[in-house]
Short mmCIF file of C-alpha atoms in Angstrom, two decimals:
data_model
loop_
_atom_site.label_atom_id
_atom_site.label_comp_id
_atom_site.label_asym_id
_atom_site.label_seq_id
_atom_site.Cartn_x
_atom_site.Cartn_y
_atom_site.Cartn_z
CA GLN A 1 -5.66 -6.96 -14.64
CA LYS A 2 -7.57 -3.92 -14.17
CA GLU A 3 -10.16 -2.90 -16.70
CA VAL A 4 -8.52 0.94 -16.79
CA GLU A 5 -5.39 1.58 -16.34
CA GLN A 6 -4.22 5.15 -15.55
CA ASP A 7 -0.90 5.94 -14.62
CA PRO A 8 -0.87 7.62 -10.90
CA GLY A 9 1.92 10.39 -10.79
CA PRO A 10 2.21 12.85 -10.11
CA LEU A 11 3.21 14.57 -13.00
CA SER A 12 4.26 18.36 -12.12
CA VAL A 13 4.99 20.70 -15.17
CA PRO A 14 5.70 24.68 -15.59
CA GLU A 15 2.85 27.36 -16.32
CA GLY A 16 1.87 26.95 -19.94
CA ALA A 17 3.16 23.60 -20.32
CA ILE A 18 1.22 21.23 -22.60
CA VAL A 19 0.07 18.31 -20.95
CA SER A 20 -1.10 14.80 -21.84
CA LEU A 21 -3.03 12.17 -19.72
CA ASN A 22 -3.56 8.78 -20.65
CA CYS A 23 -5.59 5.80 -20.20
CA THR A 24 -5.62 2.35 -21.50
CA TYR A 25 -7.98 -0.16 -20.96
CA SER A 26 -8.83 -3.48 -21.93
CA ASN A 27 -12.85 -4.09 -22.55
CA SER A 28 -13.59 -3.00 -26.31
CA ALA A 29 -17.08 -2.71 -25.50
CA PHE A 30 -16.47 0.46 -23.91
CA GLN A 31 -18.19 3.12 -25.96
CA TYR A 32 -18.75 6.04 -23.44
CA PHE A 33 -15.49 8.01 -22.62
CA MET A 34 -15.03 10.35 -19.87
CA TRP A 35 -12.79 12.82 -18.03
CA TYR A 36 -13.52 14.01 -14.46
CA ARG A 37 -11.34 16.88 -12.37
CA GLN A 38 -10.96 16.26 -9.03
CA TYR A 39 -9.74 19.20 -6.75
CA SER A 40 -8.47 18.08 -3.41
CA ARG A 41 -11.12 17.65 -0.61
CA LYS A 42 -14.04 18.14 -3.31
CA GLY A 43 -15.84 15.10 -6.02
CA PRO A 44 -15.26 14.96 -9.43
CA GLU A 45 -17.12 17.33 -11.60
CA LEU A 46 -17.05 16.14 -15.44
CA LEU A 47 -14.71 18.08 -18.02
CA MET A 48 -15.08 16.10 -21.14
CA TYR A 49 -17.38 13.53 -22.63
CA THR A 50 -16.87 11.33 -25.60
CA TYR A 51 -19.07 8.71 -27.29
CA SER A 52 -17.56 6.11 -29.69
CA SER A 53 -13.99 7.35 -31.51
CA GLY A 54 -12.63 10.99 -32.52
CA ASN A 55 -11.54 14.03 -30.45
CA LYS A 56 -13.44 16.65 -28.87
CA GLU A 57 -12.54 20.14 -28.10
CA ASP A 58 -13.49 22.19 -25.31
CA GLY A 59 -11.54 25.62 -24.97
CA ARG A 60 -7.75 24.60 -23.55
CA PHE A 61 -8.91 20.99 -23.29
CA THR A 62 -8.94 18.17 -25.59
CA ALA A 63 -10.47 14.39 -25.44
CA GLN A 64 -9.14 11.88 -28.17
CA VAL A 65 -10.32 8.39 -28.15
CA ASP A 66 -8.80 5.50 -30.14
CA LYS A 67 -10.92 2.28 -29.55
CA SER A 68 -8.79 0.64 -32.10
CA SER A 69 -5.69 0.90 -29.47
CA LYS A 70 -7.93 0.76 -26.74
CA TYR A 71 -6.12 4.37 -25.70
CA ILE A 72 -7.30 7.76 -24.63
CA SER A 73 -5.91 10.85 -23.98
CA LEU A 74 -6.39 14.00 -22.62
CA PHE A 75 -4.51 17.24 -23.60
CA ILE A 76 -4.59 20.28 -21.83
CA ARG A 77 -3.11 23.10 -23.55
CA ASP A 78 -1.42 26.30 -21.78
CA SER A 79 -2.20 25.11 -18.51
CA GLN A 80 -2.71 27.20 -15.62
CA PRO A 81 -1.85 26.83 -11.78
CA SER A 82 -5.54 26.47 -11.78
CA ASP A 83 -5.56 23.19 -13.19
CA SER A 84 -3.65 21.37 -10.62
CA ALA A 85 -6.17 18.49 -9.94
CA THR A 86 -6.16 14.91 -9.80
CA TYR A 87 -7.46 13.50 -13.25
CA LEU A 88 -9.95 10.47 -13.89
CA CYS A 89 -11.01 9.04 -16.68
CA ALA A 90 -13.51 7.12 -16.97
CA MET A 91 -15.62 4.92 -19.40
CA SER A 92 -18.54 2.80 -19.59
CA GLU A 93 -20.44 0.12 -22.30
CA TYR A 94 -23.85 1.23 -21.47
CA SER A 95 -24.14 5.21 -20.42
CA SER A 96 -22.29 8.20 -19.41
CA ALA A 97 -23.54 7.43 -15.93
CA SER A 98 -24.37 4.20 -15.69
CA LYS A 99 -21.88 0.99 -15.00
CA ILE A 100 -19.27 3.32 -14.98
CA ILE A 101 -15.37 2.21 -14.52
CA PHE A 102 -13.31 4.83 -13.23
CA GLY A 103 -9.34 4.85 -13.83
CA SER A 104 -7.40 5.42 -10.25
CA GLY A 105 -6.35 9.16 -11.24
CA THR A 106 -3.71 10.85 -12.35
CA ARG A 107 -2.33 13.71 -9.30
CA LEU A 108 -1.50 16.88 -11.97
CA SER A 109 0.69 19.58 -10.32
CA ILE A 110 1.05 23.05 -12.54
CA ARG A 111 4.33 24.76 -10.96
CA PRO A 112 3.85 28.57 -11.46
CA GLU B 1 -27.47 26.42 -6.28
CA ALA B 2 -28.08 22.79 -7.83
CA GLN B 3 -25.85 20.35 -5.72
CA VAL B 4 -25.52 17.30 -3.95
CA THR B 5 -25.20 17.45 -0.48
CA GLN B 6 -23.99 14.73 1.66
CA ASN B 7 -23.78 14.44 5.27
CA PRO B 8 -21.52 14.36 7.39
CA ARG B 9 -17.99 15.38 5.90
CA TYR B 10 -16.14 13.48 8.01
CA LEU B 11 -17.05 10.40 10.58
CA ILE B 12 -15.27 8.09 13.02
CA THR B 13 -17.03 5.14 14.45
CA VAL B 14 -16.20 1.85 15.75
CA THR B 15 -16.70 -1.43 14.64
CA GLY B 16 -20.46 -2.49 14.37
CA LYS B 17 -22.03 0.41 15.37
CA LYS B 18 -24.81 1.34 12.79
CA LEU B 19 -24.47 4.62 10.70
CA THR B 20 -26.06 6.41 8.19
CA VAL B 21 -24.59 8.61 5.17
CA THR B 22 -27.75 10.93 4.11
CA CYS B 23 -27.59 12.14 0.50
CA SER B 24 -30.01 14.70 -1.06
CA GLN B 25 -29.89 16.79 -4.53
CA ASN B 26 -32.34 19.40 -5.15
CA MET B 27 -32.20 19.28 -9.18
CA ASN B 28 -35.07 16.33 -9.43
CA HIS B 29 -32.47 14.09 -11.09
CA GLU B 30 -33.80 10.56 -11.46
CA TYR B 31 -30.45 8.85 -11.33
CA MET B 32 -28.57 8.57 -7.91
CA SER B 33 -25.55 6.38 -7.11
CA TRP B 34 -23.13 5.83 -4.42
CA TYR B 35 -19.53 5.27 -4.56
CA ARG B 36 -16.24 4.67 -2.98
CA GLN B 37 -12.71 6.16 -3.23
CA ASP B 38 -9.59 4.02 -2.18
CA PRO B 39 -6.09 4.79 -2.98
CA GLY B 40 -4.71 3.04 -6.11
CA LEU B 41 -8.26 1.26 -6.66
CA GLY B 42 -10.11 4.41 -8.45
CA LEU B 43 -13.71 5.04 -7.60
CA ARG B 44 -16.18 1.85 -7.42
CA GLN B 45 -19.91 1.67 -7.35
CA ILE B 46 -21.58 0.57 -4.23
CA TYR B 47 -25.31 0.60 -5.49
CA TYR B 48 -27.46 2.88 -7.49
CA SER B 49 -31.07 4.01 -8.13
CA MET B 50 -32.76 4.29 -11.37
CA ASN B 51 -35.82 5.91 -9.73
CA VAL B 52 -38.04 5.94 -6.56
CA GLU B 53 -38.24 2.52 -4.89
CA VAL B 54 -35.91 0.97 -7.50
CA THR B 55 -32.05 0.32 -6.46
CA ASP B 56 -29.55 -1.99 -7.55
CA LYS B 57 -26.20 -3.27 -6.68
CA GLY B 58 -22.79 -1.87 -8.03
CA ASP B 59 -19.62 -3.33 -8.14
CA VAL B 60 -19.12 -3.51 -4.07
CA PRO B 61 -22.55 -3.93 -2.17
CA GLU B 62 -20.98 -6.36 0.24
CA GLY B 63 -21.71 -4.49 3.71
CA TYR B 64 -24.56 -1.52 2.42
CA LYS B 65 -27.83 -0.86 2.21
CA VAL B 66 -29.33 1.60 0.48
CA SER B 67 -33.34 2.90 0.29
CA ARG B 68 -34.49 5.59 -2.28
CA LYS B 69 -38.00 6.21 -0.38
CA GLU B 70 -38.06 10.09 -2.03
CA LYS B 71 -36.42 11.51 -5.27
CA ARG B 72 -34.57 13.81 -3.68
CA ASN B 73 -32.73 11.64 -0.96
CA PHE B 74 -30.44 8.52 -1.27
CA PRO B 75 -29.10 7.31 2.00
CA LEU B 76 -26.34 4.89 2.35
CA ILE B 77 -26.44 2.71 5.18
CA LEU B 78 -23.96 0.43 7.03
CA GLU B 79 -25.27 -1.83 9.58
CA SER B 80 -22.23 -3.12 11.12
CA PRO B 81 -19.48 -1.09 9.93
CA SER B 82 -15.57 -2.86 9.64
CA PRO B 83 -12.31 -1.30 9.25
CA ASN B 84 -12.34 -2.07 5.82
CA GLN B 85 -15.13 0.13 5.08
CA THR B 86 -12.52 2.79 5.91
CA SER B 87 -13.00 5.02 2.84
CA LEU B 88 -13.47 8.17 0.87
CA TYR B 89 -17.55 7.80 -0.27
CA PHE B 90 -19.26 10.13 -2.51
CA CYS B 91 -22.69 10.24 -3.63
CA ALA B 92 -23.74 11.31 -6.93
CA SER B 93 -26.70 12.16 -8.92
CA SER B 94 -27.70 12.33 -13.14
CA LEU B 95 -31.28 13.84 -14.88
CA SER B 96 -31.38 10.26 -15.94
CA LYS B 97 -28.60 7.40 -16.96
CA ASN B 98 -27.48 8.87 -20.29
CA SER B 99 -26.91 12.26 -18.20
CA PRO B 100 -23.60 13.30 -16.99
CA LEU B 101 -22.74 12.73 -13.17
CA HIS B 102 -22.84 15.09 -10.52
CA PHE B 103 -21.10 14.54 -7.59
CA GLY B 104 -20.97 15.40 -3.66
CA ASN B 105 -18.20 16.41 -1.95
CA GLY B 106 -17.52 13.14 -0.14
CA THR B 107 -17.65 11.69 3.37
CA ARG B 108 -14.70 10.53 4.70
CA LEU B 109 -15.35 7.46 7.00
CA THR B 110 -12.63 5.99 9.44
CA VAL B 111 -13.56 2.74 11.19
CA THR B 112 -11.47 1.60 14.41
#
């Protein structure tokens, strides 16, 4: 069993929809939780970063961490075609840059 | 512009022919790292460096070497490439191990 599980998709939704992306994990020692966005032929870029449990909101994006269920989510409100990308969840016991375990990514497509 | 630059972007080589993928960052970052990205497996860390002359193995170091003689550069060396090293490679850097990672745009390597 992988330490981090993420549905690869692809997920296709109409413009303006609310998107929910999720990851589950098995290591209860994870404390740092991140979401990266990766456009085609580009490197991943950090979208959201959360330490320990709780919610974090940034514009149209909300990240949630439920450590009791070992489950993290990324919500995208009012989705735009420019949100079409692969979204990678990532987590670590130690820091936001070191010993990170990445999910395999969910490919998201927003239809105009 | 602050960036992580990898070269080349695309590389096709034959088994056993030594190659180097260069990585340079202009942000005075201490921490640098190499990842490989394979379908269904996500990003996996190959090697990382906490500072000049300080390097350590990641999760999949076999068949790779690195060096960190200068702060800005972190080349990835494949002494004797094999077909199972065909992958998409990313270099990343951060100010410290507790800062977000900045990724390059990747090097697609094919070993025949």
